[in-house]
CSV table of C-alpha atoms in Angstrom, one decimal:
chain,number,residue,atom,x,y,z
U,1,MET,CA,-0.1,0.0,-0.2
U,2,GLU,CA,1.3,3.2,-0.9
U,3,PRO,CA,1.8,6.2,1.2
U,4,VAL,CA,-0.8,9.4,0.7
U,5,PHE,CA,2.3,10.9,1.6
U,6,THR,CA,5.8,10.4,3.3
U,7,GLY,CA,7.7,12.8,5.8
U,8,ILE,CA,5.9,15.6,7.9
U,9,GLY,CA,2.5,16.6,7.7
U,10,VAL,CA,1.1,19.4,9.8
U,11,ALA,CA,-1.9,18.8,12.2
U,12,LEU,CA,-2.8,22.5,11.4
U,13,VAL,CA,-4.0,25.0,13.5
U,14,THR,CA,-7.2,26.6,12.7
U,15,LEU,CA,-7.1,30.4,12.8
U,16,PHE,CA,-10.2,32.6,14.2
U,17,ASP,CA,-10.9,36.4,14.5
U,18,ASP,CA,-11.0,38.1,17.5
U,19,HIS,CA,-14.9,37.4,17.4
U,20,ARG,CA,-14.1,33.5,17.2
U,21,ALA,CA,-15.2,33.7,13.8
U,22,LEU,CA,-13.3,31.2,11.4
U,23,ASP,CA,-10.8,32.8,9.2
U,24,ALA,CA,-10.0,30.2,6.6
U,25,ASP,CA,-8.0,32.6,4.4
U,26,ALA,CA,-5.7,33.3,6.9
U,27,THR,CA,-5.4,29.5,8.2
U,28,ALA,CA,-4.7,28.9,4.3
U,29,GLY,CA,-2.0,31.3,4.4
U,30,LEU,CA,-0.3,29.8,7.1
U,31,ALA,CA,-0.4,26.6,5.4
U,32,ALA,CA,1.3,27.7,2.4
U,33,ARG,CA,3.8,29.4,4.7
U,34,LEU,CA,4.5,25.8,6.0
U,35,VAL,CA,4.6,23.9,2.9
U,36,GLU,CA,7.3,26.6,1.8
U,37,LEU,CA,9.5,25.6,4.9
U,38,GLY,CA,9.1,22.2,4.1
U,39,ALA,CA,6.1,20.5,5.1
U,40,ASP,CA,5.3,17.4,3.0
U,41,ALA,CA,1.5,17.7,3.7
U,42,ILE,CA,-1.2,19.5,5.4
U,43,VAL,CA,-3.9,18.0,7.7
U,44,VAL,CA,-7.0,20.2,8.3
U,45,ALA,CA,-9.5,20.3,10.9
U,46,GLY,CA,-8.2,17.7,13.2
U,47,THR,CA,-7.9,17.6,16.4
U,48,THR,CA,-5.1,20.5,16.6
U,49,GLY,CA,-7.4,22.4,14.4
U,50,GLU,CA,-10.3,22.3,16.6
U,51,ALA,CA,-12.3,20.2,14.5
U,52,ASP,CA,-14.8,19.5,17.6
U,53,ALA,CA,-15.9,23.5,17.3
U,54,LEU,CA,-16.0,23.5,13.7
U,55,ASP,CA,-19.4,22.6,11.9
U,56,ASP,CA,-19.3,20.6,8.8
U,57,ASP,CA,-19.8,23.8,6.3
U,58,GLU,CA,-16.5,25.6,8.3
U,59,ARG,CA,-14.5,22.4,7.9
U,60,LEU,CA,-15.1,22.1,3.9
U,61,ALA,CA,-14.4,25.7,3.7
U,62,LEU,CA,-11.4,25.2,5.3
U,63,PHE,CA,-10.6,22.1,3.3
U,64,SER,CA,-11.0,24.5,0.0
U,65,ALA,CA,-9.1,27.1,1.1
U,66,VAL,CA,-5.8,25.1,2.2
U,67,ARG,CA,-6.0,22.8,-1.3
U,68,GLY,CA,-6.1,26.4,-3.4
U,69,ALA,CA,-3.3,28.0,-1.1
U,70,VAL,CA,-0.5,25.0,-1.2
U,71,GLY,CA,-0.3,23.9,-4.7
U,72,ASP,CA,1.0,20.1,-5.4
U,73,ALA,CA,1.1,19.5,-1.2
U,74,VAL,CA,-1.1,16.6,0.2
U,75,VAL,CA,-4.3,18.0,1.7
U,76,VAL,CA,-5.9,15.5,4.2
U,77,GLY,CA,-9.3,17.0,5.3
U,78,GLY,CA,-10.2,15.8,8.9
U,79,THR,CA,-13.9,14.3,8.9
U,80,GLY,CA,-14.2,12.5,12.3
U,81,ALA,CA,-17.1,13.2,14.3
U,82,SER,CA,-18.8,11.9,17.0
U,83,SER,CA,-21.2,9.7,15.2
U,84,THR,CA,-20.7,7.1,12.2
U,85,HIS,CA,-23.7,9.1,10.6
U,86,GLN,CA,-21.9,12.5,10.9
U,87,ALA,CA,-18.4,11.6,9.6
U,88,ALA,CA,-20.0,9.7,6.5
U,89,ARG,CA,-21.9,12.3,5.6
U,90,LEU,CA,-19.0,14.8,6.0
U,91,THR,CA,-16.8,12.5,4.1
U,92,ALA,CA,-19.0,12.5,1.1
U,93,ARG,CA,-18.8,16.2,0.7
U,94,ALA,CA,-15.1,16.3,1.3
U,95,GLY,CA,-13.9,15.0,-2.3
U,96,ASP,CA,-15.5,17.8,-4.0
U,97,THR,CA,-12.9,19.9,-2.4
U,98,GLY,CA,-10.0,18.5,-3.7
U,99,VAL,CA,-8.0,16.9,-0.8
U,100,ASP,CA,-5.9,14.2,-1.4
U,101,ALA,CA,-7.6,12.2,1.3
U,102,VAL,CA,-9.7,12.1,5.0
U,103,ILE,CA,-8.9,11.4,8.3
U,104,ALA,CA,-11.0,10.2,10.5
U,105,ARG,CA,-10.7,9.9,14.4
U,106,THR,CA,-12.8,7.1,16.1
U,107,PRO,CA,-15.8,8.2,18.2
U,108,ARG,CA,-15.6,8.4,22.2
U,109,GLY,CA,-16.8,5.0,23.4
U,110,LEU,CA,-16.6,3.1,20.2
U,111,VAL,CA,-15.1,-0.6,20.8
U,112,ASP,CA,-15.0,-1.9,17.5
U,113,PRO,CA,-14.3,0.7,14.8
U,114,THR,CA,-14.8,-1.9,11.8
U,115,GLY,CA,-18.3,-0.5,11.0
U,116,TYR,CA,-17.3,3.1,11.6
U,117,TYR,CA,-14.9,3.0,8.9
U,118,ARG,CA,-16.5,1.0,6.6
U,119,GLU,CA,-19.4,3.5,6.3
U,120,VAL,CA,-16.9,6.0,6.2
U,121,ALA,CA,-15.0,4.5,3.3
U,122,ALA,CA,-17.9,3.7,1.6
U,123,ALA,CA,-18.9,7.2,1.4
U,124,ALA,CA,-15.5,8.6,0.4
U,125,GLY,CA,-15.5,6.6,-2.9
U,126,SER,CA,-12.2,6.6,-4.3
U,127,THR,CA,-10.9,9.1,-1.8
U,128,PRO,CA,-8.3,7.3,0.6
U,129,VAL,CA,-9.5,7.0,4.0
U,130,LEU,CA,-6.7,7.4,7.2
U,131,ALA,CA,-7.7,5.8,10.5
U,132,TYR,CA,-6.7,7.8,13.4
U,133,HIS,CA,-5.8,6.4,16.9
U,134,PHE,CA,-5.9,8.9,19.9
U,135,PRO,CA,-7.0,7.3,22.8
U,136,ALA,CA,-6.7,10.0,25.3
U,137,VAL,CA,-8.8,12.1,23.4
U,138,SER,CA,-11.3,9.4,22.0
U,139,PRO,CA,-11.0,6.2,23.8
U,140,PRO,CA,-10.5,3.4,23.7
U,141,GLY,CA,-9.2,3.9,19.9
U,142,ILE,CA,-8.2,1.2,17.4
U,143,PRO,CA,-7.2,-2.2,18.8
U,144,VAL,CA,-3.8,-2.8,16.8
U,145,GLU,CA,-5.1,-6.7,16.0
U,146,MET,CA,-8.2,-4.9,14.1
U,147,LEU,CA,-6.0,-2.5,11.5
U,148,PRO,CA,-5.4,-5.1,9.0
U,149,SER,CA,-9.1,-5.6,8.6
U,150,LEU,CA,-10.1,-2.0,8.3
U,151,PRO,CA,-10.9,-0.6,5.1
U,152,VAL,CA,-8.5,2.4,5.3
U,153,ALA,CA,-4.9,3.5,3.8
U,154,GLY,CA,-3.0,3.8,7.0
U,155,VAL,CA,-3.3,4.9,10.1
U,156,LYS,CA,-2.0,7.9,12.6
U,157,ASP,CA,-1.3,7.0,15.8
U,158,SER,CA,-1.0,9.6,18.6
U,159,SER,CA,-0.9,7.3,21.5
U,160,GLY,CA,2.4,8.3,22.2
U,161,ASP,CA,3.1,4.5,23.1
U,162,PRO,CA,6.4,3.4,21.6
U,163,THR,CA,5.5,-0.3,22.4
U,164,ARG,CA,2.3,-0.1,20.5
U,165,LEU,CA,4.3,1.7,17.7
U,166,LEU,CA,6.2,-1.4,17.4
U,167,ALA,CA,3.4,-3.7,17.3
U,168,THR,CA,1.7,-1.5,14.7
U,169,ALA,CA,4.8,-1.8,12.8
U,170,ASP,CA,5.0,-5.3,13.1
U,171,SER,CA,1.8,-6.3,12.4
U,172,TYR,CA,0.2,-4.0,10.3
U,173,ALA,CA,1.2,-3.8,6.4
U,174,GLY,CA,-0.1,-0.2,5.8
U,175,PRO,CA,1.5,3.3,6.7
U,176,VAL,CA,1.8,4.6,9.5
U,177,TRP,CA,2.3,8.1,10.9
U,178,THR,CA,2.9,9.0,14.4
U,179,GLY,CA,1.1,11.8,16.3
U,180,ASN,CA,3.6,12.5,18.9
U,181,PRO,CA,7.2,14.2,17.8
U,182,ALA,CA,9.0,12.2,20.7
U,183,LEU,CA,8.4,9.1,18.7
U,184,ILE,CA,9.4,11.1,15.1
U,185,HIS,CA,13.1,9.7,15.0
U,186,MET,CA,11.5,6.1,16.1
U,187,VAL,CA,9.2,6.3,12.9
U,188,GLY,CA,12.2,7.3,10.4
U,189,ALA,CA,14.1,4.4,12.0
U,190,LEU,CA,11.2,1.5,11.4
U,191,GLY,CA,10.5,2.8,8.1
U,192,CYS,CA,7.2,4.2,8.8
U,193,ALA,CA,5.5,6.9,6.7
U,194,GLY,CA,6.1,10.0,9.0
U,195,GLY,CA,4.3,12.1,11.3
U,196,ILE,CA,1.5,14.4,11.4
U,197,LEU,CA,2.2,16.8,14.2
U,198,ALA,CA,1.2,19.8,15.8
U,199,LEU,CA,4.5,20.6,16.6
U,200,ALA,CA,5.1,21.1,12.8
U,201,ASN,CA,2.9,24.6,12.9
U,202,VAL,CA,6.2,25.8,14.8
U,203,ALA,CA,9.0,24.1,13.7
U,204,PRO,CA,8.5,21.8,10.3
U,205,GLU,CA,12.0,22.2,9.9
U,206,LEU,CA,13.3,20.6,12.7
U,207,CYS,CA,10.5,17.9,12.5
U,208,ALA,CA,11.8,17.0,9.3
U,209,ALA,CA,15.3,17.1,10.1
U,210,ALA,CA,14.6,14.6,13.4
U,211,PHE,CA,12.3,12.1,11.3
U,212,ALA,CA,15.4,12.0,8.9
U,213,GLY,CA,17.4,10.5,12.0
U,214,ASP,CA,19.2,14.0,13.0
U,215,ALA,CA,19.2,13.5,16.8
U,216,ASP,CA,20.2,17.0,17.4
U,217,ALA,CA,17.4,18.4,15.7
U,218,LEU,CA,14.9,16.4,17.9
U,219,ARG,CA,17.0,17.7,21.3
U,220,LYS,CA,17.0,21.3,19.8
U,221,VAL,CA,12.8,20.9,19.4
U,222,THR,CA,12.2,19.5,22.7
U,223,PRO,CA,11.4,22.7,24.7
U,224,THR,CA,9.0,23.6,21.8
U,225,HIS,CA,7.4,20.4,21.8
U,226,LEU,CA,6.9,20.7,25.7
U,227,ALA,CA,5.4,24.0,25.2
U,228,CYS,CA,3.2,23.0,22.9
U,229,GLU,CA,1.7,20.2,25.3
U,230,ARG,CA,0.6,22.8,27.8
U,231,ASP,CA,-2.7,23.9,27.6
U,232,PHE,CA,-3.2,22.6,24.1
U,233,PRO,CA,-4.3,23.8,21.5
U,234,ARG,CA,-3.9,27.3,23.3
U,235,GLY,CA,0.0,26.3,23.9
U,236,VAL,CA,0.4,25.6,20.2
U,237,LYS,CA,-1.6,28.9,18.8
U,238,GLU,CA,0.7,31.0,21.1
U,239,LEU,CA,3.7,29.7,19.8
U,240,VAL,CA,2.5,29.8,15.8
U,241,ALA,CA,1.6,33.6,16.7
U,242,GLU,CA,5.0,34.3,18.2
U,243,ARG,CA,6.6,32.6,14.9
U,244,PHE,CA,4.2,33.8,12.2
U,245,GLY,CA,2.1,36.8,13.6
U,246,THR,CA,-1.4,35.0,13.6
U,247,SER,CA,-4.8,34.7,15.7
U,248,ALA,CA,-3.9,32.9,19.0
U,249,VAL,CA,-7.7,33.2,19.5
U,250,VAL,CA,-9.1,29.4,20.0
U,251,ARG,CA,-12.8,28.2,20.6
U,252,MET,CA,-12.0,25.1,22.4
U,253,GLY,CA,-11.9,25.8,26.3
């Protein structure tokens, strides 16, 4: 299975104005800047992008705006939702925005995600679907042993668990991306597809170097990673604002 992209994907923040209204153009502008700095893909309206605070039309507007701003870079749209029906409905509309793939986080409390991903994949048609394991936000997540049977084109693992990452790489033949910068050096060593990282909003260059095996880059970016983790997603947005002059307004929290 060929990965939708390899290297570093940005788990893109969503920018809002001072009244918490969506600023799709500013978000797309940030995405374009990050591609210029070396990001291989942009993942829009995921957890870092405060997807739970966006309605379907806002997500679709973001997909279209980012797609139009980043040239040939890969764009992945976040279509996960709290129910299978909602996720499938949004996924069915996402293809018209030009995204290269969609990524769908499992709903909270869903023990067996098989039916969820079957319906999302059916709604996606020819658009690849990436699974998304994030048990801290949407427990229990995706059991490793279920991954080979899911109709998906790869998985993002944001568990931050190195043992699970090893187990996934050992038993699952599809592409794997980590969502945790602390494991980006490890996924590079294992031959995994790469990372989809909130940290890449702030330091895409160092994330790419760490994935390529540069231990000094990983050490250098560690303080920024720790700052991003504090008061998420506000911490990420404040760092992005410091570097790029963007809005730090959040809807979540």
